[in-house]
CSV table of C-alpha atoms in Angstrom, one decimal:
chain,number,residue,atom,x,y,z
T,1,MET,CA,19.1,-67.1,-53.1
T,2,LYS,CA,20.2,-66.8,-49.5
T,3,ASN,CA,22.3,-63.7,-50.3
T,4,ILE,CA,19.4,-62.0,-52.1
T,5,LEU,CA,17.0,-62.7,-49.1
T,6,SER,CA,19.6,-61.2,-46.7
T,7,GLU,CA,20.0,-58.1,-48.8
T,8,THR,CA,16.2,-57.7,-49.2
T,9,PHE,CA,15.7,-58.0,-45.5
T,10,ILE,CA,18.4,-55.4,-44.7
T,11,LEU,CA,17.0,-53.0,-47.3
T,12,ALA,CA,13.4,-53.5,-46.2
T,13,LEU,CA,14.1,-52.5,-42.5
T,14,PRO,CA,14.1,-48.7,-43.1
T,15,LEU,CA,10.8,-49.0,-45.1
T,16,VAL,CA,9.2,-51.0,-42.3
T,17,VAL,CA,10.2,-48.4,-39.7
T,18,PHE,CA,9.0,-45.6,-41.9
T,19,ILE,CA,5.6,-47.2,-42.5
T,20,ALA,CA,5.2,-48.1,-38.8
T,21,HIS,CA,6.1,-44.5,-37.8
T,22,LYS,CA,3.5,-43.0,-40.2
T,23,THR,CA,0.8,-45.6,-39.4
T,24,PHE,CA,1.1,-45.4,-35.7
T,25,SER,CA,1.8,-41.7,-35.2
T,26,GLY,CA,2.6,-40.7,-31.7
T,27,ASN,CA,4.1,-44.1,-30.7
T,28,ARG,CA,7.2,-44.1,-28.5
T,29,ILE,CA,9.1,-46.8,-30.3
T,30,THR,CA,9.8,-45.8,-33.9
T,31,PRO,CA,11.5,-42.4,-32.9
T,32,TYR,CA,14.3,-44.5,-31.5
T,33,PHE,CA,15.0,-45.7,-35.0
T,34,ILE,CA,14.8,-42.4,-36.9
T,35,PRO,CA,17.8,-40.1,-36.7
T,36,ARG,CA,17.1,-36.4,-36.6
T,37,ILE,CA,19.3,-33.3,-36.5
T,38,LEU,CA,19.0,-31.4,-33.2
T,39,LYS,CA,19.2,-27.7,-33.1
T,40,ASP,CA,21.6,-25.6,-30.9
T,41,ARG,CA,19.3,-25.5,-27.9
T,42,LYS,CA,18.6,-27.4,-24.7
T,43,TYR,CA,16.7,-30.7,-24.8
T,44,PRO,CA,15.3,-33.0,-22.2
T,45,LYS,CA,17.7,-35.9,-21.4
T,46,ALA,CA,15.1,-38.5,-22.6
T,47,GLU,CA,15.0,-36.7,-26.0
T,48,LEU,CA,18.8,-36.8,-26.3
T,49,ARG,CA,18.8,-40.5,-25.4
T,50,GLN,CA,16.2,-41.1,-28.1
T,51,ALA,CA,18.2,-39.2,-30.7
T,52,GLY,CA,21.5,-40.9,-29.7
T,53,THR,CA,19.9,-44.3,-29.9
T,54,ALA,CA,18.5,-43.6,-33.4
T,55,TYR,CA,21.9,-42.6,-34.7
T,56,CYS,CA,23.6,-45.7,-33.2
T,57,VAL,CA,20.8,-47.9,-34.7
T,58,PHE,CA,21.3,-46.3,-38.1
T,59,ALA,CA,25.1,-46.8,-37.9
T,60,ALA,CA,24.5,-50.5,-37.1
T,61,TRP,CA,22.1,-50.8,-40.0
T,62,LEU,CA,24.6,-49.1,-42.3
T,63,PHE,CA,27.4,-51.4,-41.2
T,64,SER,CA,25.1,-54.4,-41.7
T,65,PHE,CA,24.2,-53.2,-45.2
T,66,VAL,CA,27.8,-52.8,-46.2
T,67,ALA,CA,28.8,-56.1,-44.7
T,68,VAL,CA,26.0,-58.1,-46.3
T,69,THR,CA,26.4,-56.5,-49.7
T,70,ALA,CA,30.2,-57.0,-49.7
T,71,CYS,CA,29.8,-60.7,-48.8
T,72,SER,CA,27.1,-61.2,-51.4
T,73,PHE,CA,28.1,-59.1,-54.3
T,74,MET,CA,31.8,-58.5,-54.0
T,75,PRO,CA,32.6,-59.3,-57.6
T,76,LEU,CA,30.1,-56.7,-58.8
T,77,LEU,CA,31.5,-54.1,-56.5
T,78,GLU,CA,35.1,-54.8,-57.6
T,79,ARG,CA,34.0,-54.3,-61.3
T,80,THR,CA,32.3,-50.9,-60.5
T,81,PRO,CA,34.6,-48.2,-59.3
T,82,PHE,CA,31.7,-46.0,-58.3
T,83,LEU,CA,30.1,-48.7,-56.1
T,84,LEU,CA,33.5,-49.6,-54.7
T,85,GLY,CA,34.1,-46.0,-53.5
T,86,LEU,CA,30.5,-45.8,-52.2
T,87,PHE,CA,30.6,-48.9,-50.1
T,88,PHE,CA,34.2,-48.7,-48.9
T,89,PHE,CA,34.7,-45.0,-48.5
T,90,VAL,CA,31.5,-43.0,-48.4
T,91,PHE,CA,29.4,-45.4,-46.3
T,92,PRO,CA,32.2,-46.0,-43.7
T,93,ILE,CA,32.5,-42.2,-43.3
T,94,LEU,CA,28.7,-42.0,-42.7
T,95,PHE,CA,28.9,-44.9,-40.3
T,96,LEU,CA,31.6,-43.3,-38.2
T,97,MET,CA,29.9,-39.9,-38.3
T,98,CYS,CA,26.6,-41.4,-37.1
T,99,LEU,CA,28.4,-43.4,-34.4
T,100,VAL,CA,30.1,-40.3,-33.0
T,101,ILE,CA,26.9,-38.2,-33.1
T,102,GLY,CA,24.9,-41.0,-31.4
T,103,ALA,CA,27.5,-41.6,-28.7
T,104,SER,CA,27.7,-37.9,-28.0
T,105,TYR,CA,23.9,-37.5,-27.6
T,106,LEU,CA,23.7,-40.7,-25.5
T,107,LEU,CA,26.5,-39.6,-23.1
T,108,CYS,CA,24.7,-36.2,-22.6
T,109,GLY,CA,21.4,-37.9,-22.1
T,110,LEU,CA,22.7,-40.5,-19.7
T,111,PHE,CA,25.3,-38.7,-17.5
T,112,SER,CA,24.3,-35.0,-17.5
T,113,ARG,CA,23.1,-33.7,-14.1
T,114,ASP,CA,20.7,-31.1,-15.5
T,115,ALA,CA,17.2,-32.0,-16.6
T,116,THR,CA,17.7,-30.2,-19.9
T,117,VAL,CA,20.9,-30.3,-21.8
T,118,LYS,CA,22.4,-28.6,-24.9
T,119,PRO,CA,24.1,-31.2,-27.1
T,120,ARG,CA,27.9,-30.9,-27.2
T,121,LEU,CA,27.9,-31.2,-31.0
T,122,GLU,CA,27.2,-27.9,-32.7
T,123,SER,CA,25.6,-27.6,-36.0
T,124,ILE,CA,28.1,-27.0,-38.8
T,125,ASP,CA,26.2,-23.8,-39.8
T,126,HIS,CA,26.3,-22.4,-36.3
T,127,ALA,CA,29.2,-19.9,-36.3
T,128,GLN,CA,30.3,-16.8,-34.5
T,129,ALA,CA,32.3,-14.1,-36.2
T,130,ASP,CA,34.5,-13.6,-33.1
T,131,ASP,CA,35.6,-17.3,-33.4
T,132,LEU,CA,36.8,-17.0,-37.0
T,133,ALA,CA,40.5,-17.1,-36.0
T,134,LYS,CA,39.8,-20.3,-34.0
T,135,TYR,CA,38.1,-21.9,-37.0
T,136,ILE,CA,41.1,-21.1,-39.2
T,137,ARG,CA,43.5,-22.5,-36.6
T,138,LYS,CA,41.4,-25.7,-36.4
T,139,ILE,CA,41.4,-26.1,-40.2
T,140,LYS,CA,45.2,-25.8,-40.2
T,141,ILE,CA,45.7,-28.3,-37.4
T,142,PHE,CA,43.3,-30.9,-38.8
T,143,ASN,CA,44.7,-30.4,-42.3
T,144,THR,CA,48.2,-31.2,-41.1
T,145,ILE,CA,47.0,-34.4,-39.4
T,146,ASN,CA,44.8,-35.4,-42.3
T,147,LEU,CA,47.6,-35.0,-44.9
T,148,SER,CA,50.0,-36.8,-42.7
T,149,CYS,CA,47.8,-39.9,-42.5
T,150,PRO,CA,48.2,-41.1,-46.2
T,151,VAL,CA,51.9,-40.3,-46.2
T,152,LEU,CA,52.4,-42.3,-43.0
T,153,LEU,CA,50.2,-45.1,-44.3
T,154,ILE,CA,52.1,-45.4,-47.6
T,155,ALA,CA,55.5,-45.3,-45.9
T,156,LYS,CA,54.3,-47.8,-43.3
T,157,ILE,CA,52.9,-50.3,-45.9
T,158,LEU,CA,56.1,-50.1,-47.9
T,159,THR,CA,58.2,-50.7,-44.8
T,160,GLU,CA,56.0,-53.6,-43.7
T,161,GLU,CA,56.2,-55.2,-47.2
T,162,SER,CA,59.9,-55.0,-47.2
T,163,MET,CA,60.1,-56.6,-43.7
T,164,GLY,CA,57.4,-59.2,-44.5
T,165,ILE,CA,55.1,-58.2,-41.7
T,166,ALA,CA,52.3,-56.5,-43.7
T,167,GLU,CA,49.7,-59.2,-42.9
T,168,LYS,CA,50.3,-59.3,-39.1
T,169,GLY,CA,47.4,-58.3,-36.9
T,170,SER,CA,49.2,-55.4,-35.2
T,171,ALA,CA,50.2,-53.9,-38.6
T,172,ILE,CA,46.7,-54.2,-39.9
T,173,LEU,CA,45.2,-52.5,-36.8
T,174,LEU,CA,47.6,-49.6,-37.1
T,175,ASN,CA,46.7,-49.2,-40.8
T,176,ILE,CA,43.0,-49.1,-39.8
T,177,ALA,CA,43.7,-46.6,-37.1
T,178,LEU,CA,45.4,-44.3,-39.6
T,179,LEU,CA,42.5,-44.7,-42.1
T,180,ILE,CA,40.0,-43.9,-39.4
T,181,THR,CA,42.0,-40.8,-38.3
T,182,PHE,CA,42.1,-39.7,-42.0
T,183,ILE,CA,38.3,-40.1,-42.3
T,184,MET,CA,37.5,-38.3,-39.0
T,185,THR,CA,39.8,-35.4,-39.6
T,186,LEU,CA,38.3,-35.0,-43.0
T,187,TRP,CA,35.0,-34.4,-41.4
T,188,ARG,CA,36.4,-32.0,-38.9
T,189,ILE,CA,38.0,-30.0,-41.6
T,190,ARG,CA,34.7,-29.9,-43.5
T,191,ALA,CA,32.8,-28.8,-40.4
T,192,TYR,CA,35.2,-25.9,-39.7
T,193,LEU,CA,35.2,-25.0,-43.4
T,194,MET,CA,31.5,-24.6,-43.2
T,195,LYS,CA,31.7,-22.5,-40.0
T,196,ALA,CA,34.4,-20.2,-41.5
T,197,ALA,CA,32.4,-19.9,-44.7
T,198,VAL,CA,29.3,-18.9,-42.8
T,199,VAL,CA,31.2,-15.9,-41.5
T,200,MET,CA,33.3,-15.1,-44.6
T,201,ASP,CA,31.3,-16.3,-47.6
T,202,PRO,CA,27.7,-15.7,-48.6
T,203,SER,CA,27.2,-19.2,-50.0
T,204,PRO,CA,28.8,-21.9,-47.6
T,205,ASN,CA,26.5,-24.6,-49.1
T,206,ASN,CA,28.6,-24.5,-52.2
T,207,ILE,CA,31.5,-25.8,-50.1
T,208,LEU,CA,29.4,-28.5,-48.5
T,209,ARG,CA,28.1,-29.7,-51.9
T,210,SER,CA,31.5,-29.8,-53.6
T,211,THR,CA,33.2,-31.6,-50.6
T,212,LEU,CA,30.4,-34.0,-49.9
T,213,PHE,CA,28.6,-34.9,-53.1
T,214,SER,CA,31.5,-34.7,-55.6
T,215,PRO,CA,33.6,-37.8,-56.6
T,216,TRP,CA,36.6,-35.4,-56.0
T,217,GLY,CA,35.3,-34.3,-52.6
T,218,ILE,CA,38.5,-35.0,-50.8
T,219,PHE,CA,40.5,-32.8,-53.1
T,220,PHE,CA,37.9,-30.0,-52.8
T,221,VAL,CA,38.3,-30.2,-49.0
T,222,TRP,CA,42.0,-29.4,-49.3
T,223,ILE,CA,41.4,-26.8,-52.1
T,224,HIS,CA,38.7,-25.0,-50.0
T,225,SER,CA,41.0,-25.1,-47.0
T,226,PHE,CA,43.8,-23.4,-48.9
T,227,LEU,CA,41.3,-20.8,-50.3
T,228,ILE,CA,39.7,-20.0,-46.9
T,229,ILE,CA,43.1,-19.7,-45.2
T,230,LYS,CA,44.3,-17.4,-48.0
T,231,LYS,CA,41.2,-15.3,-47.8
T,232,PHE,CA,41.5,-15.0,-44.0
T,233,LYS,CA,45.1,-13.8,-44.3
T,234,GLN,CA,44.1,-11.2,-46.9
T,235,GLN,CA,41.3,-9.9,-44.7
T,236,THR,CA,43.4,-9.7,-41.6
T,237,LYS,CA,46.5,-8.3,-43.3
T,238,PRO,CA,47.3,-4.8,-42.1
T,239,SER,CA,46.5,-2.2,-44.8
């Protein structure tokens, strides 16, 4: 009963915020709880702090939701591969992404000297044709790091198991660091894929959908990386 009440409370929080936001329109509190995508223009520092706080609050809620659900319904999650992937891969990625965006907006809003500031994070669909070579170079770099992470992780786990130190704190922390690096570089690859596709391809949203909303999204990230790099080489090849 306690588990169900905790889960209900966590799930009800976004609904309470949404109702309060609609009921008391124009209030100054609920915008700090509702994440929004900022455009590529300058914003007042107070607005950046508001957006950054909202992303950090959402990240905290997402972490609480995953933690409470895992503690309460772990047997159900273990029996359902889809839920297992959702709670222990997709949601952690969203958590890290929101945390990074929120921290970036907050730092700009807190420490910038100008009254209005352009966020450091660019929209993934904001691309310049002159920067295409840079996007391709970034895709190659982050792909190398991303593909190295699972190889290093597997080799590390096998080595730790053979040495009997797999359950030590330092070993676990390094495993987590490799996993976080893998997740973050995956998002960086996806962002630069979108930017390159905006310049090279008439339908970049197809790439986003296949890499984000497909159960085989990770493989599509690598596949699209290969195809984009190949297409770039063909376009820049001397005739």
